[in-house]
Coordinates of C-alpha atoms in Angstrom, one line a residue:
X1 CA -16.6 8.2 -58.8
X2 CA -13.5 7.5 -56.7
X3 CA -11.9 4.1 -56.5
X4 CA -10.9 2.9 -53.1
X5 CA -7.2 2.5 -52.7
X6 CA -5.8 -0.3 -50.5
X7 CA -3.7 1.0 -47.6
X8 CA -1.1 -1.2 -46.0
X9 CA -1.8 -1.4 -42.2
X10 CA 1.0 -0.2 -40.0
X11 CA 2.7 -2.7 -37.7
X12 CA 0.9 -3.1 -34.4
X13 CA 2.7 -2.4 -31.2
X14 CA 2.8 -5.7 -29.4
X15 CA 2.7 -4.0 -25.9
X16 CA -1.0 -3.8 -25.1
X17 CA -0.7 -1.0 -22.6
X18 CA 1.4 1.1 -25.0
X19 CA -1.2 0.8 -27.7
X20 CA -3.5 2.8 -25.5
X21 CA -2.8 6.3 -24.4
X22 CA 0.3 7.0 -22.3
X23 CA 1.5 10.2 -20.6
X24 CA -1.0 12.8 -19.5
X25 CA -4.5 11.6 -20.4
X26 CA -6.8 13.8 -18.2
X27 CA -6.4 17.1 -16.3
X28 CA -9.0 19.4 -14.7
X29 CA -7.0 22.4 -13.5
X30 CA -9.9 23.8 -11.5
X31 CA -10.3 20.7 -9.3
X32 CA -6.8 19.1 -9.3
X33 CA -4.6 19.7 -6.2
X34 CA -1.7 20.4 -8.6
X35 CA 1.9 19.7 -7.7
X36 CA 4.6 17.2 -8.9
X37 CA 4.5 13.4 -9.1
X38 CA 7.4 11.2 -8.3
X39 CA 7.8 7.5 -9.4
X40 CA 10.5 4.9 -10.0
X41 CA 9.5 2.4 -12.6
X42 CA 10.2 -1.2 -11.5
X43 CA 11.8 -2.0 -14.9
X44 CA 13.5 1.4 -15.3
X45 CA 16.9 0.3 -14.3
X46 CA 17.2 2.8 -11.5
X47 CA 15.6 5.9 -13.2
X48 CA 13.5 8.0 -10.9
X49 CA 11.2 10.6 -12.5
X50 CA 9.6 13.8 -11.3
X51 CA 6.8 15.1 -13.6
X52 CA 4.8 18.3 -13.3
X53 CA 1.0 18.5 -13.4
X54 CA 1.1 18.6 -17.2
X55 CA 3.0 15.3 -17.4
X56 CA 6.4 16.8 -18.4
X57 CA 9.5 15.4 -16.8
X58 CA 11.1 18.2 -14.8
X59 CA 13.8 16.2 -13.0
X60 CA 15.4 12.7 -13.2
X61 CA 17.7 10.8 -11.0
X62 CA 19.8 7.7 -12.2
X63 CA 20.3 5.5 -9.2
X64 CA 23.0 2.8 -9.0
X65 CA 20.6 -0.2 -8.9
X66 CA 17.0 -0.8 -10.0
X67 CA 14.3 -0.1 -7.4
X68 CA 13.6 -2.7 -4.8
X69 CA 10.3 -0.8 -4.5
X70 CA 9.8 2.8 -3.6
X71 CA 11.3 6.3 -3.9
X72 CA 10.3 9.4 -1.9
X73 CA 11.4 13.0 -1.5
X74 CA 12.6 13.5 2.1
X75 CA 11.9 16.6 4.2
X76 CA 15.3 18.0 3.4
X77 CA 14.6 17.8 -0.4
X78 CA 16.9 14.8 -1.0
X79 CA 15.7 11.5 -2.6
X80 CA 15.1 8.5 -0.4
X81 CA 15.5 5.4 -2.5
X82 CA 14.9 1.7 -1.8
X83 CA 17.1 -0.2 -4.2
X84 CA 17.2 -3.9 -5.1
X85 CA 20.2 -5.5 -3.4
X86 CA 22.3 -7.8 -5.6
X87 CA 23.1 -10.2 -2.8
X88 CA 22.3 -13.8 -3.8
X89 CA 20.1 -14.4 -0.7
X90 CA 17.0 -16.1 -2.0
X91 CA 14.7 -17.7 0.6
X92 CA 12.2 -18.7 -2.0
X93 CA 12.0 -18.6 -5.8
X94 CA 10.1 -15.3 -6.4
X95 CA 12.2 -13.3 -3.9
X96 CA 14.2 -11.4 -6.5
X97 CA 11.1 -9.8 -7.9
X98 CA 10.4 -7.8 -4.7
X99 CA 13.7 -7.8 -2.8
X100 CA 15.0 -4.4 -1.6
X101 CA 17.7 -3.8 1.0
X102 CA 20.0 -1.3 -0.8
X103 CA 19.0 2.0 0.6
X104 CA 20.3 5.4 -0.6
X105 CA 19.8 9.0 0.2
X106 CA 20.8 11.2 -2.8
X107 CA 20.9 14.9 -3.4
X108 CA 19.0 16.5 -6.3
X109 CA 22.2 16.4 -8.2
X110 CA 22.5 12.6 -7.6
X111 CA 25.3 12.6 -5.0
X112 CA 24.9 9.7 -2.6
X113 CA 25.1 11.1 1.0
X114 CA 23.9 7.9 2.9
X115 CA 23.7 4.2 2.2
X116 CA 22.4 1.3 4.3
X117 CA 22.2 -2.4 3.3
X118 CA 20.1 -5.3 4.5
X119 CA 19.7 -8.1 1.9
X120 CA 16.8 -9.6 3.9
X121 CA 14.6 -6.6 3.3
X122 CA 11.5 -6.8 1.1
X123 CA 8.7 -4.5 0.0
X124 CA 8.1 -1.4 2.1
X125 CA 10.4 0.9 3.9
X126 CA 9.4 4.2 5.7
X127 CA 11.9 7.0 6.1
X128 CA 10.8 8.4 9.5
X129 CA 10.8 12.0 10.6
X130 CA 13.7 11.5 12.9
X131 CA 15.9 10.1 10.1
X132 CA 15.5 6.4 11.1
X133 CA 14.4 3.8 8.6
X134 CA 11.6 1.4 9.3
X135 CA 11.5 -1.7 7.0
X136 CA 10.4 -5.3 6.7
X137 CA 12.7 -8.3 6.6
X138 CA 12.3 -12.1 6.9
X139 CA 13.8 -14.7 9.2
X140 CA 12.9 -18.5 9.2
X141 CA 10.3 -19.6 11.6
X142 CA 11.0 -22.7 13.7
X143 CA 9.8 -26.0 12.3
X144 CA 7.1 -26.2 15.0
X145 CA 5.8 -22.7 14.3
X146 CA 6.0 -23.2 10.5
X147 CA 3.8 -26.2 10.9
X148 CA 1.1 -24.0 12.6
X149 CA 0.8 -21.7 9.5
X150 CA -2.5 -22.6 7.9
X151 CA -4.2 -22.0 4.6
X152 CA -2.5 -21.4 1.3
X153 CA -1.5 -23.8 -1.3
X154 CA 0.3 -26.8 0.3
X155 CA 1.5 -27.9 -3.1
X156 CA 3.8 -24.9 -3.2
X157 CA 5.3 -25.2 0.3
X158 CA 9.0 -25.0 0.8
X159 CA 10.7 -28.4 0.5
X160 CA 12.0 -28.3 4.0
X161 CA 8.6 -27.1 5.4
X162 CA 10.2 -23.9 6.8
X163 CA 8.2 -20.7 6.5
X164 CA 9.8 -17.2 6.3
X165 CA 8.4 -15.0 9.0
X166 CA 8.3 -11.2 8.9
X167 CA 10.6 -9.2 11.1
X168 CA 10.2 -5.4 11.2
X169 CA 13.3 -3.4 12.0
X170 CA 14.0 0.2 12.7
X171 CA 17.6 1.4 12.3
X172 CA 19.2 4.8 13.0
X173 CA 21.6 6.8 10.8
X174 CA 24.5 4.7 12.1
X175 CA 22.7 1.5 11.0
X176 CA 22.0 0.4 14.5
X177 CA 18.8 -1.5 15.2
X178 CA 16.7 0.6 17.7
X179 CA 13.5 -1.4 17.4
X180 CA 12.6 -5.0 16.3
X181 CA 9.3 -6.8 16.0
X182 CA 8.9 -10.4 14.8
X183 CA 5.6 -11.9 13.7
X184 CA 6.5 -15.3 15.0
X185 CA 6.9 -13.8 18.5
X186 CA 3.6 -11.9 18.6
X187 CA 1.1 -13.4 16.3
X188 CA -0.6 -16.8 16.5
X189 CA -0.5 -18.4 13.0
X190 CA -4.0 -19.9 13.5
X191 CA -5.5 -16.4 13.8
X192 CA -3.9 -15.3 10.5
X193 CA -4.6 -18.0 7.9
X194 CA -3.1 -17.6 4.4
X195 CA -5.6 -17.1 1.6
X196 CA -5.9 -20.0 -0.9
X197 CA -4.2 -18.3 -3.8
X198 CA -0.9 -17.9 -2.0
X199 CA 1.8 -20.5 -1.0
X200 CA 3.0 -21.0 2.5
X201 CA 6.6 -19.8 2.1
X202 CA 6.2 -16.4 3.6
X203 CA 3.9 -15.3 6.5
X204 CA 2.1 -13.0 7.1
X205 CA 3.9 -11.1 4.4
X206 CA 4.1 -7.4 5.5
X207 CA 3.9 -5.4 2.3
X208 CA 3.2 -2.0 3.8
X209 CA 4.2 0.0 6.9
X210 CA 3.2 3.2 8.6
X211 CA 3.0 5.1 11.9
X212 CA 0.1 6.6 13.8
X213 CA 0.2 9.9 15.7
X214 CA 0.0 7.8 18.9
X215 CA 3.2 5.8 18.0
X216 CA 1.6 2.6 16.8
X217 CA 3.2 0.8 13.9
X218 CA 0.9 0.0 11.0
X219 CA 1.4 -3.2 9.1
X220 CA -0.4 -4.4 6.0
X221 CA -0.6 -8.2 5.8
X222 CA -0.8 -9.3 2.2
X223 CA -1.3 -13.0 2.2
X224 CA -3.6 -13.1 5.2
X225 CA -5.4 -9.8 4.3
X226 CA -5.9 -7.0 6.8
X227 CA -4.0 -4.3 8.7
X228 CA -2.8 -4.4 12.2
X229 CA -1.5 -1.7 14.6
X230 CA 1.3 -2.8 16.9
X231 CA 2.3 -1.2 20.2
X232 CA 6.0 -0.5 20.2
X233 CA 6.6 -1.2 23.9
X234 CA 4.9 -4.6 24.1
X235 CA 4.7 -5.7 20.5
X236 CA 1.0 -6.5 21.0
X237 CA -1.7 -5.8 18.4
X238 CA -3.7 -2.8 19.5
X239 CA -6.3 -3.2 16.8
X240 CA -6.9 -5.1 13.6
X241 CA -8.9 -4.5 10.4
X242 CA -9.5 -8.1 9.2
X243 CA -10.0 -10.1 6.0
X244 CA -13.7 -9.4 6.2
X245 CA -13.0 -5.8 5.3
X246 CA -9.9 -6.0 3.1
X247 CA -8.5 -8.2 0.3
X248 CA -4.7 -8.4 -0.2
X249 CA -4.2 -4.6 0.4
X250 CA -1.2 -2.3 0.5
X251 CA -0.2 1.1 1.9
X252 CA -1.8 1.8 5.2
X253 CA -1.9 5.6 6.1
X254 CA -3.6 7.1 9.1
X255 CA -5.9 10.0 8.3
X256 CA -6.6 13.1 10.5
X257 CA -9.7 11.5 12.1
X258 CA -7.8 8.3 13.0
X259 CA -9.3 6.2 10.1
X260 CA -6.9 4.3 7.8
X261 CA -6.6 4.9 4.1
X262 CA -5.2 2.0 2.0
X263 CA -5.1 0.5 -1.5
X264 CA -7.3 -2.5 -1.4
X265 CA -6.2 -4.8 -4.3
X266 CA -9.1 -7.2 -4.3
X267 CA -7.5 -10.3 -5.9
X268 CA -9.8 -12.5 -3.9
X269 CA -13.0 -11.1 -2.3
X270 CA -15.4 -13.6 -0.8
X271 CA -18.4 -14.1 -3.1
X272 CA -17.0 -11.8 -5.9
X273 CA -16.1 -13.4 -9.2
X274 CA -14.8 -10.4 -11.0
X275 CA -11.8 -8.8 -9.1
X276 CA -11.5 -5.1 -8.7
X277 CA -9.4 -2.6 -6.7
X278 CA -10.5 0.3 -4.6
X279 CA -9.0 3.1 -2.5
X280 CA -10.7 2.7 0.9
X281 CA -10.8 4.6 4.2
X282 CA -11.8 2.5 7.3
X283 CA -12.4 3.4 10.9
X284 CA -10.2 0.7 12.6
X285 CA -12.3 0.7 15.9
X286 CA -15.7 0.3 14.4
X287 CA -14.9 -1.3 11.0
X288 CA -17.0 1.4 9.3
X289 CA -16.1 2.4 5.8
X290 CA -15.6 6.2 5.9
X291 CA -14.9 6.6 2.2
X292 CA -14.0 4.6 -0.9
X293 CA -13.4 4.9 -4.6
X294 CA -14.0 2.3 -7.2
X295 CA -14.4 2.8 -10.9
X296 CA -18.0 2.9 -12.1
X297 CA -17.1 -0.2 -14.1
X298 CA -15.4 -1.9 -11.1
X299 CA -13.1 -4.3 -13.0
X300 CA -11.7 -1.4 -15.1
X301 CA -9.7 -0.4 -12.0
X302 CA -7.6 -3.3 -10.8
X303 CA -4.0 -3.9 -9.8
X304 CA -3.4 -7.5 -8.6
X305 CA -0.2 -6.5 -6.9
X306 CA 1.4 -3.3 -5.5
X307 CA -0.6 -0.1 -5.3
X308 CA -1.0 3.0 -3.2
X309 CA -3.4 5.8 -2.2
X310 CA -2.6 9.0 -0.4
X311 CA -4.8 12.0 0.6
X312 CA -3.9 15.4 -0.9
X313 CA -4.2 18.8 0.9
X314 CA -7.4 19.8 -1.0
X315 CA -9.1 16.6 0.0
X316 CA -8.6 14.7 -3.2
X317 CA -6.9 11.3 -3.3
X318 CA -3.9 10.4 -5.4
X319 CA -4.0 6.7 -6.5
X320 CA -1.4 4.5 -8.1
X321 CA -2.8 1.5 -10.1
X322 CA 0.6 0.0 -10.0
X323 CA 0.5 -3.0 -12.3
X324 CA -0.5 -0.9 -15.2
X325 CA 1.5 2.3 -14.4
X326 CA -1.7 4.4 -14.1
X327 CA -1.5 7.3 -11.7
X328 CA -4.7 9.3 -11.1
X329 CA -6.3 11.8 -8.8
X330 CA -10.0 11.7 -7.7
X331 CA -12.2 14.1 -5.8
X332 CA -14.1 13.1 -2.7
X333 CA -17.1 12.5 -4.9
X334 CA -15.0 10.1 -7.1
X335 CA -14.5 12.3 -10.2
X336 CA -11.1 11.7 -11.9
X337 CA -9.4 15.2 -12.3
X338 CA -5.9 14.1 -13.3
X339 CA -4.5 10.9 -15.0
X340 CA -1.1 10.0 -16.2
X341 CA 0.0 6.6 -17.6
X342 CA 3.7 6.0 -17.2
X343 CA 5.2 5.9 -20.8
X344 CA 8.5 4.2 -19.8
X345 CA 8.5 0.4 -20.5
X346 CA 11.1 -2.2 -19.8
X347 CA 11.7 -5.8 -18.7
X348 CA 12.7 -7.1 -15.3
X349 CA 16.3 -8.4 -15.2
X350 CA 17.0 -12.0 -15.9
X351 CA 17.6 -12.9 -12.2
X352 CA 14.4 -14.9 -11.7
X353 CA 12.1 -11.9 -11.7
X354 CA 11.2 -12.4 -15.3
X355 CA 9.8 -15.9 -14.5
X356 CA 7.0 -14.2 -12.5
X357 CA 6.6 -10.9 -14.3
X358 CA 7.5 -11.3 -18.0
X359 CA 7.3 -8.9 -20.8
X360 CA 7.7 -5.1 -21.3
X361 CA 5.8 -3.2 -18.6
X362 CA 5.5 0.2 -16.9
X363 CA 4.7 -1.0 -13.4
X364 CA 5.6 1.0 -10.3
X365 CA 5.3 0.1 -6.6
X366 CA 4.0 3.5 -5.5
X367 CA 3.9 7.0 -6.7
X368 CA 3.8 10.2 -4.6
X369 CA 2.5 13.8 -5.2
X370 CA 4.4 16.8 -3.8
X371 CA 3.6 20.5 -3.6
X372 CA 6.1 23.0 -4.9
X373 CA 6.9 24.0 -1.3
X374 CA 8.2 20.4 -0.7
X375 CA 10.7 20.7 -3.6
X376 CA 12.4 24.1 -2.9
X377 CA 15.4 23.3 -5.2
X378 CA 13.3 22.7 -8.3
X379 CA 13.8 25.4 -10.9
X380 CA 10.3 26.4 -12.1

C-alpha cells in the first residue's frame, strides 16, 4: 500500500490570461486561409510582430515609440506604423491611452523612410492606396454646439463644458491637408446622442475609418454607436447604420457586395444583460444582416474596447478580440480553424494610461493577415 506524499503547489501566475493557453491554440490546415499575421501589442513598447500560420515569429520591428494603435504592411512591403506621440496635449484625462499622431513608414530592416506628426490624432488611421494618410483628430466644439450634445454621463463632463469634436483629415506625402471633415459642421448633435455609459467630453468619437469603391468615407462612431458614409464633395452623410443595429463597434470595411463588415463590441445592447461581441456584415441600404459570427456561448467572445474583423481570400473571416489578445479565423459557417493568443504581456506607461488600463496585458488594437505574395521580402 502506497502512502500519499504531500506535494508543494507551484506558485500561481497572477496574470489570469497567461494562466490559460497562449501562442497557437488551434489550427486546421485544410480549412484555414493560411498566411502571416501582423500585430503591435499596445503594451509592447513599439515591438511589431509578424507570425506564421504555426504561430512562430518570423519577423520583428522595433519602432521608436509605443503604438498609438495600428500597424500594417503597405503595398510596397514597408511597415506603416501609428505611434503614440509624446506631446503633452491632453484634452481630457483618458487621452494618453489612445493617442496616436506619430506616424512612421519603415523598411523591413527598420529604416525610417517617412514620418508625419499630428499630436491631435487618436485611434484609427488609414494608409490610402495613393500614399495619403486618412486619420481622426479632435478640435473643441463651440460652447453653443457643446451644449447641444446629448446623452452620456453629465457627472463626467469637462469642467468648462466644452466637448471635443472629431475632425477627419487626409494629408499627402508632403504633410499637406488635402481633405478635411468636421463632425460639428455636418452632424446635428441631437441626431447622434451619446450612450449612457460614456461621458460627454468627446463626440461622436470616430474610432474607425475606411473608404468605399464609390469614394465615400466610412466612419465608425463609438460613443453614439453606428457607422456613417460621408460624401467627400459635400461632407453630407450618404447613409447610416444606426444604434438599432450596432453597439459601440469598430473597423468598418466595405465588402464586394457593398455590405459593411465590422467588429461589433456590444458593451451596451438594448435589452441584453450579458454583453458579447460579434463580427457582423450589414447591408447599409436595407439594414439587413448578411452574415455574423458570435461564439456559441455568446459572452465567451467579448472585447469591450478595440477589435477588428477582416475578410480573407478564401471567404473566412479573421477576427481580433483585442482586449484579450485573441486572434482567430472562422469559416463562413462559424467554425474556428485558427487561433492564436498573443503571449507578450506588459504594462501601459505611467503617463495616465495606467489609470484606465492597469495591469499586465496583451491587448492589441487590431491584427492583420497577409498572404505570402504580400510580403515578397520575407525569407521562407
